[in-house]
Every structure is written in structure tokens, then in C-alpha cells.
Amino acid sequence: MTEVLTDTKPIRLKGRSFLALVLSPEPPFDDWLARLDDLAARSAGFFLRRPIVLDVDGLEMDGAELRGLIEQLRERHVRIMGIEGADPTLLGSDMPPAMAGGLPASDLEEPDEDAPEIESEPAAPSLMVTQPVRSGQLLTSEGDITIVGSVASGAEVIAGGSVHVYGTIRGRVVAGSMGNDAARIFCRKLEAELVAIAGYYKTSEDFEDELRGQAVQLWLENEAILGDTQG
Amino acid sequence: MGKAIVITSGKGGVGKTTSTAAIGAALAQRNEKVVVVDFDVGLRNLDLVMGAERRVVFDLINVIQGEAKLSQALIRDKRLENLFLLPASQTRDKDKLTPEGVERVITSLKKAFDWVLCDSPAGIERGPTLAMRHADAAIVVTNPEVSSVRDSDRIIGLLDAKTVKAERGEQMEKHLLLNRYDPMRAATGEMLNVDDMLEILSIPLLGIIPESTDVLRASNIGAPVTLADSRSETARAYCDAARRLSGEAVPITVPGEKRGFFGKFFGRKAA
């Protein structure tokens, strides 16, 4: 008898890429583990709950050695999510899966004792424009954008950070384009066709009457774009 | 060395050709040597407005293709001896307009004339881009309506990006010519007001030309409006614009805001 599926809803499968820390052990492994312990001692919790990929490419090791190394790491609370560069025959079903196709990302610095934060990304450079943004022009920056002038109808400004317009917005302005929901939009006069913060947008028709034509700041709160007038 | 000026707008029908002819004639009346060049290949009109349509033998494309010499293609105006026309081709393919050819023609015209006025076709495609490419300055013709203002804004953006001058990192000189301004509609608030347009486009104002039937009458008789009836309000506005273009400081007058005798007395409300 075949099973009848009562629920016809399909299972959603998606591909997604993540940034993982890659550990590359060097023989002799005892020395390498000692150095790892030293790093862990200087910054507690460095490896805790982080996805780690073990890169054993070019290392001469048999199944028992690899298994032993993973065990040693597990004792140090380093959880291996995958193994890169290992002979597939070495990997048993109880071991992390093989990974391939990794792309290099910028190196992570070893943390200092004074600076336990390791994830402080460098601030994206901001863009300063001292001319009006004309219709048909597109301005983009990963950081903030400051415009000394107006943004014309039919022009588009897209910033990863906040957008400051010392003039009138008549075109489209997108702040927090990469999901930064703390980004804001400031302008001397709001006559925009569309504004958006972190993917939430508002068209000119949706503006409150008291904001239209005024000097305002706009921000995102509970998935809604709010604004108030600036003196 | 003369100065090449492109008369452009983005939008069609705003008065580029009329303005080219009128300003060209106004400059020529001031004893400057002027050539007006029609870049509207396939839809030429400048020859009609100049009243030279029956005298066209060779055209811009012939010169670019090397089929005629520049001196053979230039048509001297019958009324002003230092005003010339270089007509566009009505039949040839506009792709024959090459960047190198345009540069060569404009360079040689600048050596022989004080002013080279290039009448650009409408749009933002190849023709208009080539017309503006080698210009030293631009006159942006705009009507007081939103579509015209937005298209002008787009053209100003292109002037600052796609011209040789802009690519060299120099500042392109731009002038706004506000055309077909209707004092009656301005008074009732049906039309965009001058200050708003200047604020949006933020380039200096060269002049305000009133909407008038003089323009139609002039083009029907094949004369630039500045020659057809030099005392009309439109002709005076164009002459003032030409004077400003050559560097004279002429105060701007908004058509319809001239006050009569009583207006002068009672025109200002007490604070």
C-alpha cells in the first residue's frame, strides 16, 4: 500500500552561503593544539558556537589520526561543521561531511586581550556629493551618502547607510540597502517619489500630510517608516 | 577661436530650433560671425525657420563623409551677411554622423566663426549626444511644465557626464532658456513658477521668452523671430538672452510683470 500524502505543500529547499572560520592544523599536531589552547586561553569563547571548517588539505594523515584530531578539538569546544581537502574514504558516517568550493574571505585577526571584539567590520566609506543629483542618475554607496543639493524626480540614491540631503528629495532614496534597519533619511524638503529603509518602502502617496514638503527625518520602527519634522 | 554652444532640451517641441535661429540672428545683428548647425538628421527644420530650404545643396553628412567641402555646404543668410547655416541631411541615415566627423566639423567651424550654435535633436540617443559632445557651453530650453523640466534635468546630467569638457574634468557652462512662458497662466497659477524651475534645475537663467504668436508667424515667413519683427516682446527677450550670452549684464524681466503707471504707485502693499 502506498502512503497518500495529504499535505501537498512542497518542502522548500534553498541554497545559502555563510561565512565560516577555517582552521588549518599543522603537524606536529600536539604543538599546534598547544598553540590553539593558548589562543583559547587569551580569549575565552573564541570558538564557542562558531561554525568551524577543518582544512586538512595537503596533510598526510590516516583515518585514525583525523578522528583523533576531531576528538581533540571537540574536547576544546571547537565544533567542526565540515572537513575540507580530506580524502573522502577517510570520512566515516559519524564524522562531519566533506566540504568543497570554499571561497577565501578576508583573514580574521587573532584577538587581543584588550579587544575581545573580533567582528567589528570597518565602516564603509561615505560618499559626499556637492552637486544636484539629476534625473536619470543613480548614486550608490555601501556607506552613508551626503548630498549638498537636491535629488531630482527620476533620480535614485541607494546607500548602505543613512542618506542626508541638504536640499529637496523629489526622486527615490533608499537607505540601509543591505538590511541596516538603523539607517535614516534626512532632507530639507520631502517631495520624494519613494523612500525605503532596509527594504521597507513608502511611496509619495503614503506620506503623512504633515511630513510632505517639510524638513524631515525618516527611520524604521516595527517594520514601518516613521518620520518627524526637523526645525 | 569661437565658442560652440549646443541648444538642447531632451523633450521635443519646446522651441530648440526657433531659439537657435532667433539667438543666432540676434548675435549676428551685433556684428558677430555666427553659424547655426542643424544636427537633426532626417527631421531637419532649421533651414525652414531660417528661410533657406530652397538653397540647400550640400549638408552636414556630406561634409562629414568628405563628399563636400565645408565652404560648399555653408549657406549665407540673405538678410545678415555674417549669419550662416549648416543644414542637416533630410534623406541620409543618421548613423553617418560619426564622433570623429562631428569633432572635425566643429573644430573647423570654431576657427572661422565667433559662435557655432548647434541645434540638437530631441531625445537622449546618438544624435543629441553627438550634438552636445564637443560643445563649450549649453543652452537648455525648457517649457514651464513638469515633463519638460524633468527631461531638462536629465539632459543637464548628461551634459555633466557625456561631454568632452566633462570628461576632462572641467565644468560645463549651462544656461537655462525658459521658453513659451505664458503670463496669463502664470498669474492664475496654472504653470510652474520661475523660482521653482530654477530651484529644480539649479543652473543660471539666460532669459524668459513669452509664449507668442509672433513665433509662428515668423517661422511661416521663414525668418528668425528676432529678424521678422525686431520690436516684438519675443524678439526683445531673445535679443536680451543673446546679450547675456556674450557676457553683458542685462537684468532679467519676467513677462507680464511690467507695471503701468498705477501699478508703480499701488504695486507694493504696505508691510
Short mmCIF file of C-alpha atoms in Angstrom, two decimals:
data_model
loop_
_atom_site.label_atom_id
_atom_site.label_comp_id
_atom_site.label_asym_id
_atom_site.label_seq_id
_atom_site.Cartn_x
_atom_site.Cartn_y
_atom_site.Cartn_z
CA MET A 1 0.00 0.00 0.00
CA THR A 2 1.37 3.39 -0.90
CA GLU A 3 1.26 6.24 1.51
CA VAL A 4 -1.01 9.03 0.46
CA LEU A 5 0.30 12.48 1.01
CA THR A 6 -2.46 14.54 2.49
CA ASP A 7 -0.40 17.70 2.55
CA THR A 8 0.55 18.76 -0.96
CA LYS A 9 2.64 21.67 0.21
CA PRO A 10 6.18 21.23 -1.16
CA ILE A 11 9.26 21.31 1.04
CA ARG A 12 11.24 24.47 0.46
CA LEU A 13 14.88 23.95 -0.31
CA LYS A 14 17.19 26.91 -0.59
CA GLY A 15 20.88 27.44 -1.20
CA ARG A 16 22.63 29.93 1.01
CA SER A 17 26.25 30.80 1.69
CA PHE A 18 27.68 31.54 5.11
CA LEU A 19 30.97 32.77 6.39
CA ALA A 20 32.78 30.10 8.40
CA LEU A 21 36.09 30.15 10.23
CA VAL A 22 38.59 27.73 8.71
CA LEU A 23 41.17 26.02 10.92
CA SER A 24 44.24 24.64 9.17
CA PRO A 25 46.14 22.30 11.53
CA GLU A 26 49.88 21.97 11.05
CA PRO A 27 51.93 18.96 12.06
CA PRO A 28 53.09 18.15 14.64
CA PHE A 29 49.52 18.34 15.92
CA ASP A 30 50.45 18.37 19.62
CA ASP A 31 52.31 21.66 19.15
CA TRP A 32 49.50 23.08 17.06
CA LEU A 33 46.90 22.10 19.69
CA ALA A 34 49.05 23.74 22.35
CA ARG A 35 49.03 26.99 20.38
CA LEU A 36 45.28 26.67 19.94
CA ASP A 37 44.88 26.25 23.70
CA ASP A 38 46.97 29.37 24.20
CA LEU A 39 44.71 31.35 21.87
CA ALA A 40 41.60 29.98 23.60
CA ALA A 41 43.04 30.91 26.98
CA ARG A 42 43.62 34.51 25.85
CA SER A 43 40.13 34.93 24.51
CA ALA A 44 37.59 32.76 26.17
CA GLY A 45 34.80 31.66 23.92
CA PHE A 46 36.60 32.49 20.67
CA PHE A 47 35.45 29.23 19.10
CA LEU A 48 32.29 28.84 21.10
CA ARG A 49 29.19 28.41 18.91
CA ARG A 50 31.12 29.40 15.83
CA PRO A 51 30.85 27.29 12.69
CA ILE A 52 34.33 25.91 12.03
CA VAL A 53 35.61 24.16 8.93
CA LEU A 54 38.70 21.98 9.29
CA ASP A 55 41.09 22.30 6.35
CA VAL A 56 43.32 19.23 6.10
CA ASP A 57 44.39 19.78 2.51
CA GLY A 58 47.95 18.58 1.93
CA LEU A 59 48.24 16.88 5.32
CA GLU A 60 49.41 13.26 5.40
CA MET A 61 47.05 11.63 7.88
CA ASP A 62 45.10 8.41 8.14
CA GLY A 63 41.53 7.92 9.35
CA ALA A 64 42.54 7.31 12.97
CA GLU A 65 44.65 10.46 13.10
CA LEU A 66 41.86 12.60 11.63
CA ARG A 67 39.34 11.07 14.00
CA GLY A 68 41.71 11.75 16.90
CA LEU A 69 42.19 15.37 15.86
CA ILE A 70 38.44 15.99 15.66
CA GLU A 71 38.05 14.42 19.11
CA GLN A 72 40.81 16.68 20.49
CA LEU A 73 39.07 19.72 19.06
CA ARG A 74 35.68 18.65 20.39
CA GLU A 75 37.19 18.48 23.88
CA ARG A 76 38.18 22.13 23.38
CA HIS A 77 34.59 23.00 22.42
CA VAL A 78 35.54 23.55 18.77
CA ARG A 79 32.65 22.18 16.76
CA ILE A 80 33.58 21.10 13.27
CA MET A 81 30.78 21.57 10.72
CA GLY A 82 32.72 20.17 7.79
CA ILE A 83 36.09 18.97 6.56
CA GLU A 84 37.80 20.42 3.55
CA GLY A 85 40.51 18.74 1.49
CA ALA A 86 40.26 15.27 3.06
CA ASP A 87 40.23 12.01 1.12
CA PRO A 88 36.50 11.05 1.11
CA THR A 89 37.37 7.47 2.07
CA LEU A 90 38.70 8.73 5.41
CA LEU A 91 35.42 10.29 6.40
CA GLY A 92 33.09 7.91 8.23
CA SER A 93 29.37 8.49 8.52
CA ASP A 94 29.84 9.64 12.13
CA MET A 95 32.23 12.38 11.03
CA PRO A 96 31.47 15.88 9.71
CA PRO A 97 30.75 15.94 5.96
CA ALA A 98 33.29 16.89 3.31
CA MET A 99 33.13 20.45 2.05
CA ALA A 100 34.42 21.88 -1.21
CA GLY A 101 34.17 25.02 -3.25
CA GLY A 102 35.11 27.35 -0.40
CA LEU A 103 35.93 30.94 -1.38
CA PRO A 104 38.53 32.92 0.55
CA ALA A 105 37.30 35.80 2.71
CA SER A 106 39.41 38.40 4.48
CA ASP A 107 41.58 36.96 7.26
CA LEU A 108 40.39 37.27 10.81
CA GLU A 109 42.94 38.64 13.19
CA GLU A 110 43.78 36.78 16.32
CA PRO A 111 42.03 38.63 19.12
CA ASP A 112 43.97 40.64 21.65
CA GLU A 113 43.14 40.54 25.29
CA ASP A 114 42.21 44.24 25.26
CA ALA A 115 39.96 43.87 22.24
CA PRO A 116 37.80 40.80 22.58
CA GLU A 117 35.52 42.03 19.78
CA ILE A 118 36.60 40.41 16.57
CA GLU A 119 33.60 41.17 14.43
CA SER A 120 33.97 44.93 14.20
CA GLU A 121 33.74 45.47 10.46
CA PRO A 122 35.48 48.55 9.10
CA ALA A 123 32.97 51.32 8.48
CA ALA A 124 32.05 51.57 4.81
CA PRO A 125 33.30 54.82 3.29
CA SER A 126 30.71 57.54 2.98
CA LEU A 127 30.03 59.41 -0.23
CA MET A 128 29.85 63.21 -0.45
CA VAL A 129 28.16 64.80 -3.44
CA THR A 130 28.23 68.57 -3.84
CA GLN A 131 26.07 68.82 -6.96
CA PRO A 132 22.39 68.17 -7.50
CA VAL A 133 21.55 64.57 -8.44
CA ARG A 134 19.86 64.85 -11.85
CA SER A 135 17.01 62.84 -13.29
CA GLY A 136 18.27 59.51 -14.61
CA GLN A 137 21.34 59.48 -12.37
CA LEU A 138 21.96 56.64 -9.95
CA LEU A 139 24.17 57.11 -6.89
CA THR A 140 25.19 54.13 -4.81
CA SER A 141 27.45 53.67 -1.80
CA GLU A 142 27.84 50.98 0.81
CA GLY A 143 28.17 53.67 3.46
CA ASP A 144 26.34 56.93 4.10
CA ILE A 145 25.57 59.37 1.30
CA THR A 146 25.53 63.12 1.86
CA ILE A 147 24.18 65.32 -0.92
CA VAL A 148 24.61 69.09 -0.86
CA GLY A 149 21.85 69.81 -3.36
CA SER A 150 18.58 68.23 -4.41
CA VAL A 151 17.66 64.78 -5.70
CA ALA A 152 15.61 65.29 -8.87
CA SER A 153 12.48 63.48 -9.93
CA GLY A 154 13.63 60.34 -11.71
CA ALA A 155 16.97 60.17 -9.88
CA GLU A 156 17.85 57.35 -7.49
CA VAL A 157 20.12 57.31 -4.44
CA ILE A 158 20.94 53.97 -2.80
CA ALA A 159 23.03 53.86 0.38
CA GLY A 160 24.06 51.02 2.66
CA GLY A 161 23.90 53.54 5.49
CA SER A 162 21.94 56.75 6.01
CA VAL A 163 21.18 59.39 3.40
CA HIS A 164 21.49 63.11 4.16
CA VAL A 165 20.09 65.53 1.60
CA TYR A 166 20.70 69.25 2.07
CA GLY A 167 18.04 70.08 -0.46
CA THR A 168 14.76 68.63 -1.73
CA ILE A 169 14.20 64.93 -2.37
CA ARG A 170 12.00 64.59 -5.46
CA GLY A 171 13.30 61.23 -6.66
CA ARG A 172 13.86 57.88 -4.95
CA VAL A 173 16.04 57.45 -1.89
CA VAL A 174 16.93 54.06 -0.43
CA ALA A 175 18.78 53.85 2.90
CA GLY A 176 20.08 50.72 4.62
CA SER A 177 20.04 48.90 1.30
CA MET A 178 21.92 45.93 2.72
CA GLY A 179 19.49 45.45 5.56
CA ASN A 180 20.71 48.07 8.01
CA ASP A 181 17.45 48.93 9.79
CA ALA A 182 19.13 51.66 11.86
CA ALA A 183 19.74 53.73 8.71
CA ARG A 184 17.84 57.00 8.40
CA ILE A 185 16.93 59.51 5.72
CA PHE A 186 17.25 63.24 6.32
CA CYS A 187 16.21 66.04 3.99
CA ARG A 188 15.45 69.75 3.86
CA LYS A 189 12.23 69.16 1.95
CA LEU A 190 10.39 65.90 1.36
CA GLU A 191 8.76 65.56 -2.05
CA ALA A 192 10.12 62.10 -2.79
CA GLU A 193 8.58 59.64 -5.24
CA LEU A 194 9.68 56.80 -2.96
CA VAL A 195 11.75 56.31 0.16
CA ALA A 196 12.94 52.96 1.54
CA ILE A 197 14.81 51.82 4.63
CA ALA A 198 16.17 48.27 4.89
CA GLY A 199 13.75 47.03 2.25
CA TYR A 200 10.61 48.68 3.63
CA TYR A 201 9.37 51.37 1.33
CA LYS A 202 6.84 54.16 1.25
CA THR A 203 5.63 56.00 -1.84
CA SER A 204 4.73 59.64 -2.04
CA GLU A 205 1.02 58.83 -1.70
CA ASP A 206 1.60 57.21 1.68
CA PHE A 207 3.33 60.19 3.26
CA GLU A 208 1.55 61.88 6.12
CA ASP A 209 0.41 65.37 5.16
CA GLU A 210 2.44 66.96 7.95
CA LEU A 211 5.66 65.50 6.53
CA ARG A 212 5.12 66.40 2.90
CA GLY A 213 7.14 69.40 1.82
CA GLN A 214 8.83 69.65 5.21
CA ALA A 215 12.37 69.19 6.52
CA VAL A 216 12.14 65.69 7.96
CA GLN A 217 13.99 62.67 9.20
CA LEU A 218 12.67 59.18 8.46
CA TRP A 219 13.52 55.99 10.33
CA LEU A 220 12.34 52.41 10.61
CA GLU A 221 10.40 51.21 13.63
CA ASN A 222 8.45 47.95 13.83
CA GLU A 223 8.65 47.45 10.08
CA ALA A 224 7.14 50.87 9.40
CA ILE A 225 8.78 54.03 8.15
CA LEU A 226 8.14 56.81 10.63
CA GLY A 227 9.12 60.43 10.36
CA ASP A 228 9.10 63.72 12.13
CA THR A 229 9.79 67.27 11.07
CA GLN A 230 13.09 68.90 11.83
CA GLY A 231 13.33 72.53 12.82
CA MET B 1 38.69 80.78 -31.67
CA GLY B 2 34.91 80.78 -31.48
CA LYS B 3 32.62 79.15 -29.00
CA ALA B 4 30.47 76.08 -29.71
CA ILE B 5 27.09 76.12 -27.99
CA VAL B 6 24.58 73.29 -28.05
CA ILE B 7 20.88 74.15 -27.85
CA THR B 8 19.27 71.14 -26.25
CA SER B 9 16.27 70.10 -24.14
CA GLY B 10 15.62 66.35 -24.07
CA LYS B 11 11.94 66.90 -24.81
CA GLY B 12 10.74 67.71 -28.30
CA GLY B 13 8.65 70.70 -29.30
CA VAL B 14 9.94 73.06 -26.64
CA GLY B 15 11.49 75.50 -29.13
CA LYS B 16 15.11 74.44 -29.69
CA THR B 17 15.10 75.24 -33.41
CA THR B 18 13.23 78.54 -33.01
CA SER B 19 15.61 79.57 -30.24
CA THR B 20 18.71 78.57 -32.23
CA ALA B 21 17.58 80.70 -35.19
CA ALA B 22 16.49 83.63 -33.01
CA ILE B 23 19.64 83.75 -30.88
CA GLY B 24 21.85 83.15 -33.93
CA ALA B 25 20.28 86.09 -35.75
CA ALA B 26 20.42 88.27 -32.63
CA LEU B 27 24.16 87.59 -32.23
CA ALA B 28 24.75 88.21 -35.95
CA GLN B 29 22.95 91.57 -35.65
CA ARG B 30 25.58 92.51 -33.10
CA ASN B 31 28.25 92.06 -35.81
CA GLU B 32 29.42 88.69 -34.55
CA LYS B 33 30.14 85.94 -37.07
CA VAL B 34 27.62 83.16 -36.46
CA VAL B 35 26.88 79.72 -37.89
CA VAL B 36 23.81 77.71 -36.91
CA VAL B 37 24.24 73.95 -37.37
CA ASP B 38 21.28 71.59 -37.70
CA PHE B 39 22.01 68.23 -36.05
CA ASP B 40 18.51 66.84 -36.56
CA VAL B 41 19.40 64.41 -39.35
CA GLY B 42 16.22 63.14 -41.03
CA LEU B 43 13.94 65.71 -39.35
CA ARG B 44 15.63 68.94 -40.27
CA ASN B 45 13.74 72.18 -39.69
CA LEU B 46 16.31 74.86 -39.08
CA ASP B 47 16.54 75.52 -42.86
CA LEU B 48 12.79 76.31 -42.90
CA VAL B 49 12.94 78.62 -39.90
CA MET B 50 15.91 80.39 -41.47
CA GLY B 51 14.11 80.59 -44.83
CA ALA B 52 16.90 78.77 -46.65
CA GLU B 53 15.18 75.50 -47.54
CA ARG B 54 15.42 76.10 -51.28
CA ARG B 55 19.10 76.87 -51.19
CA VAL B 56 20.33 73.63 -49.58
CA VAL B 57 22.76 71.79 -51.86
CA PHE B 58 25.17 70.03 -49.53
CA ASP B 59 24.66 69.21 -45.87
CA LEU B 60 26.41 68.20 -42.64
CA ILE B 61 26.52 64.50 -43.59
CA ASN B 62 28.09 65.33 -46.98
CA VAL B 63 30.81 67.26 -45.15
CA ILE B 64 31.39 64.50 -42.60
CA GLN B 65 31.55 61.88 -45.36
CA GLY B 66 34.02 64.02 -47.31
CA GLU B 67 31.66 64.46 -50.27
CA ALA B 68 31.63 68.23 -49.98
CA LYS B 69 33.83 70.92 -48.51
CA LEU B 70 32.57 72.86 -45.50
CA SER B 71 32.56 76.09 -47.55
CA GLN B 72 30.29 74.44 -50.13
CA ALA B 73 27.74 73.36 -47.54
CA LEU B 74 27.52 76.65 -45.63
CA ILE B 75 24.57 78.84 -46.67
CA ARG B 76 24.85 82.57 -46.12
CA ASP B 77 21.73 84.30 -44.83
CA LYS B 78 20.17 86.77 -47.29
CA ARG B 79 19.42 89.36 -44.61
CA LEU B 80 22.56 89.20 -42.45
CA GLU B 81 25.85 88.69 -44.20
CA ASN B 82 27.65 87.27 -41.16
CA LEU B 83 24.98 84.64 -40.41
CA PHE B 84 25.43 81.16 -41.88
CA LEU B 85 23.53 77.88 -41.83
CA LEU B 86 24.95 74.36 -42.00
CA PRO B 87 21.88 72.23 -42.76
CA ALA B 88 21.24 68.63 -41.74
CA SER B 89 20.54 65.88 -44.23
CA GLN B 90 16.88 65.00 -44.65
CA THR B 91 17.42 61.73 -46.50
CA ARG B 92 20.61 60.19 -45.18
CA ASP B 93 20.96 57.74 -42.31
CA LYS B 94 21.67 59.47 -39.02
CA ASP B 95 24.27 56.79 -38.20
CA LYS B 96 26.50 58.53 -40.72
CA LEU B 97 27.06 61.14 -38.04
CA THR B 98 30.36 59.94 -36.57
CA PRO B 99 32.06 61.29 -33.42
CA GLU B 100 35.30 61.99 -35.33
CA GLY B 101 33.43 63.70 -38.19
CA VAL B 102 31.46 65.91 -35.80
CA GLU B 103 34.61 66.87 -33.94
CA ARG B 104 36.38 67.78 -37.20
CA VAL B 105 33.48 69.93 -38.43
CA ILE B 106 33.01 71.75 -35.11
CA THR B 107 36.74 72.42 -34.78
CA SER B 108 36.95 73.95 -38.25
CA LEU B 109 33.76 75.99 -37.70
CA LYS B 110 35.15 77.36 -34.42
CA LYS B 111 38.22 78.62 -36.32
CA ALA B 112 36.08 80.55 -38.80
CA PHE B 113 33.18 81.79 -36.62
CA ASP B 114 32.69 83.58 -33.29
CA TRP B 115 29.68 81.45 -32.46
CA VAL B 116 28.80 77.91 -33.51
CA LEU B 117 25.21 77.20 -32.44
CA CYS B 118 24.30 73.51 -32.64
CA ASP B 119 20.57 72.76 -32.81
CA SER B 120 20.24 69.37 -31.11
CA PRO B 121 17.54 66.83 -31.93
CA ALA B 122 15.18 65.78 -29.12
CA GLY B 123 15.86 62.69 -27.03
CA ILE B 124 18.99 61.33 -25.38
CA GLU B 125 20.20 58.98 -28.09
CA ARG B 126 23.10 59.19 -30.52
CA GLY B 127 22.10 62.42 -32.29
CA PRO B 128 21.66 64.59 -29.19
CA THR B 129 24.72 63.03 -27.55
CA LEU B 130 26.90 63.89 -30.57
CA ALA B 131 25.45 67.40 -30.80
CA MET B 132 26.47 68.14 -27.19
CA ARG B 133 29.72 66.17 -27.17
CA HIS B 134 32.11 68.88 -28.40
CA ALA B 135 30.23 71.93 -27.09
CA ASP B 136 31.88 74.53 -24.88
CA ALA B 137 28.56 75.61 -23.38
CA ALA B 138 24.91 74.58 -23.46
CA ILE B 139 21.59 76.35 -23.64
CA VAL B 140 18.90 74.15 -22.10
CA VAL B 141 15.49 75.12 -23.49
CA THR B 142 12.68 74.35 -21.06
CA ASN B 143 8.93 74.97 -21.07
CA PRO B 144 7.16 75.68 -17.78
CA GLU B 145 5.70 72.19 -17.39
CA VAL B 146 6.79 69.18 -15.31
CA SER B 147 7.66 66.83 -18.18
CA SER B 148 9.88 69.41 -19.84
CA VAL B 149 11.59 70.26 -16.54
CA ARG B 150 12.34 66.62 -15.78
CA ASP B 151 13.73 65.99 -19.28
CA SER B 152 15.89 69.11 -19.00
CA ASP B 153 17.20 67.84 -15.69
CA ARG B 154 18.14 64.57 -17.37
CA ILE B 155 19.92 66.45 -20.16
CA ILE B 156 21.85 68.57 -17.64
CA GLY B 157 23.02 65.31 -16.05
CA LEU B 158 24.24 64.10 -19.45
CA LEU B 159 25.94 67.45 -20.16
CA ASP B 160 27.88 66.95 -16.92
CA ALA B 161 28.82 63.37 -17.79
CA LYS B 162 28.98 62.70 -21.52
CA THR B 163 30.65 65.77 -23.00
CA VAL B 164 34.36 66.07 -23.79
CA LYS B 165 34.56 69.00 -21.39
CA ALA B 166 33.04 66.99 -18.54
CA GLU B 167 35.28 64.01 -19.28
CA ARG B 168 38.30 66.30 -18.99
CA GLY B 169 37.02 67.19 -15.53
CA GLU B 170 36.07 70.73 -16.48
CA GLN B 171 32.81 72.41 -15.58
CA MET B 172 30.33 72.58 -18.45
CA GLU B 173 28.81 76.06 -18.76
CA LYS B 174 25.00 75.71 -18.81
CA HIS B 175 22.25 78.27 -19.33
CA LEU B 176 18.53 77.87 -18.87
CA LEU B 177 16.29 79.41 -21.51
CA LEU B 178 12.73 79.37 -20.27
CA ASN B 179 10.55 79.28 -23.36
CA ARG B 180 6.80 79.63 -24.00
CA TYR B 181 6.19 81.39 -20.73
CA ASP B 182 2.55 82.43 -20.54
CA PRO B 183 1.95 85.44 -18.25
CA MET B 184 -1.81 84.77 -18.16
CA ARG B 185 -1.41 81.18 -16.99
CA ALA B 186 1.39 82.19 -14.62
CA ALA B 187 -0.97 84.69 -12.98
CA THR B 188 -3.61 82.02 -12.37
CA GLY B 189 -1.01 79.57 -11.04
CA GLU B 190 -1.64 77.01 -13.81
CA MET B 191 2.02 76.98 -14.73
CA LEU B 192 5.19 76.05 -12.90
CA ASN B 193 6.62 79.20 -11.45
CA VAL B 194 10.04 80.55 -12.40
CA ASP B 195 11.58 80.22 -8.94
CA ASP B 196 10.51 76.57 -8.62
CA MET B 197 12.00 75.72 -12.01
CA LEU B 198 15.26 77.46 -11.16
CA GLU B 199 15.37 75.63 -7.84
CA ILE B 200 14.83 72.25 -9.52
CA LEU B 201 17.28 72.75 -12.38
CA SER B 202 19.75 74.93 -10.45
CA ILE B 203 21.54 76.41 -13.46
CA PRO B 204 21.70 80.15 -14.28
CA LEU B 205 18.82 81.70 -16.21
CA LEU B 206 19.64 83.08 -19.66
CA GLY B 207 16.21 84.51 -20.34
CA ILE B 208 12.45 84.08 -20.28
CA ILE B 209 10.73 84.03 -23.67
CA PRO B 210 6.98 84.72 -23.61
CA GLU B 211 4.53 82.47 -25.42
CA SER B 212 3.54 84.36 -28.52
CA THR B 213 2.00 84.01 -31.97
CA ASP B 214 4.96 86.09 -33.28
CA VAL B 215 7.00 82.89 -33.30
CA LEU B 216 4.57 81.02 -35.52
CA ARG B 217 4.20 83.99 -37.85
CA ALA B 218 7.97 84.33 -38.15
CA SER B 219 8.59 80.67 -38.93
CA ASN B 220 5.83 80.75 -41.56
CA ILE B 221 7.62 83.52 -43.41
CA GLY B 222 10.95 81.77 -42.90
CA ALA B 223 12.66 84.33 -40.71
CA PRO B 224 14.12 84.07 -37.20
CA VAL B 225 11.73 85.85 -34.85
CA THR B 226 14.43 88.37 -33.98
CA LEU B 227 14.53 89.46 -37.64
CA ALA B 228 10.85 89.12 -38.54
CA ASP B 229 9.64 91.68 -36.03
CA SER B 230 12.51 93.04 -34.00
CA ARG B 231 10.23 95.16 -31.84
CA SER B 232 8.01 92.32 -30.60
CA GLU B 233 8.28 91.24 -26.98
CA THR B 234 9.58 87.81 -28.05
CA ALA B 235 12.31 89.32 -30.24
CA ARG B 236 13.37 91.63 -27.41
CA ALA B 237 13.55 88.70 -24.99
CA TYR B 238 15.75 86.73 -27.41
CA CYS B 239 18.00 89.75 -28.02
CA ASP B 240 18.44 90.20 -24.27
CA ALA B 241 19.31 86.50 -23.97
CA ALA B 242 21.91 86.88 -26.75
CA ARG B 243 23.42 89.86 -24.94
CA ARG B 244 23.64 87.87 -21.71
CA LEU B 245 25.24 85.00 -23.62
CA SER B 246 28.00 87.32 -24.81
CA GLY B 247 28.64 88.35 -21.24
CA GLU B 248 26.61 91.56 -20.85
CA ALA B 249 24.79 92.05 -17.56
CA VAL B 250 21.17 92.57 -18.61
CA PRO B 251 18.56 92.32 -15.83
CA ILE B 252 16.04 89.51 -16.33
CA THR B 253 12.43 90.57 -16.82
CA VAL B 254 9.56 88.19 -16.20
CA PRO B 255 6.97 88.72 -18.98
CA GLY B 256 3.72 90.23 -17.73
CA GLU B 257 5.29 91.70 -14.63
CA LYS B 258 5.82 95.12 -16.13
CA ARG B 259 3.59 97.50 -14.28
CA GLY B 260 1.84 100.51 -15.70
CA PHE B 261 1.65 103.95 -14.17
CA PHE B 262 -0.84 103.00 -11.49
CA GLY B 263 0.93 99.73 -10.92
CA LYS B 264 4.03 101.66 -9.95
CA PHE B 265 2.07 103.67 -7.43
CA PHE B 266 0.00 100.93 -5.97
CA GLY B 267 2.10 97.92 -6.80
CA ARG B 268 3.56 97.41 -3.38
CA LYS B 269 1.47 96.61 -0.38
CA ALA B 270 2.41 98.30 2.87
CA ALA B 271 4.01 95.97 5.34
#
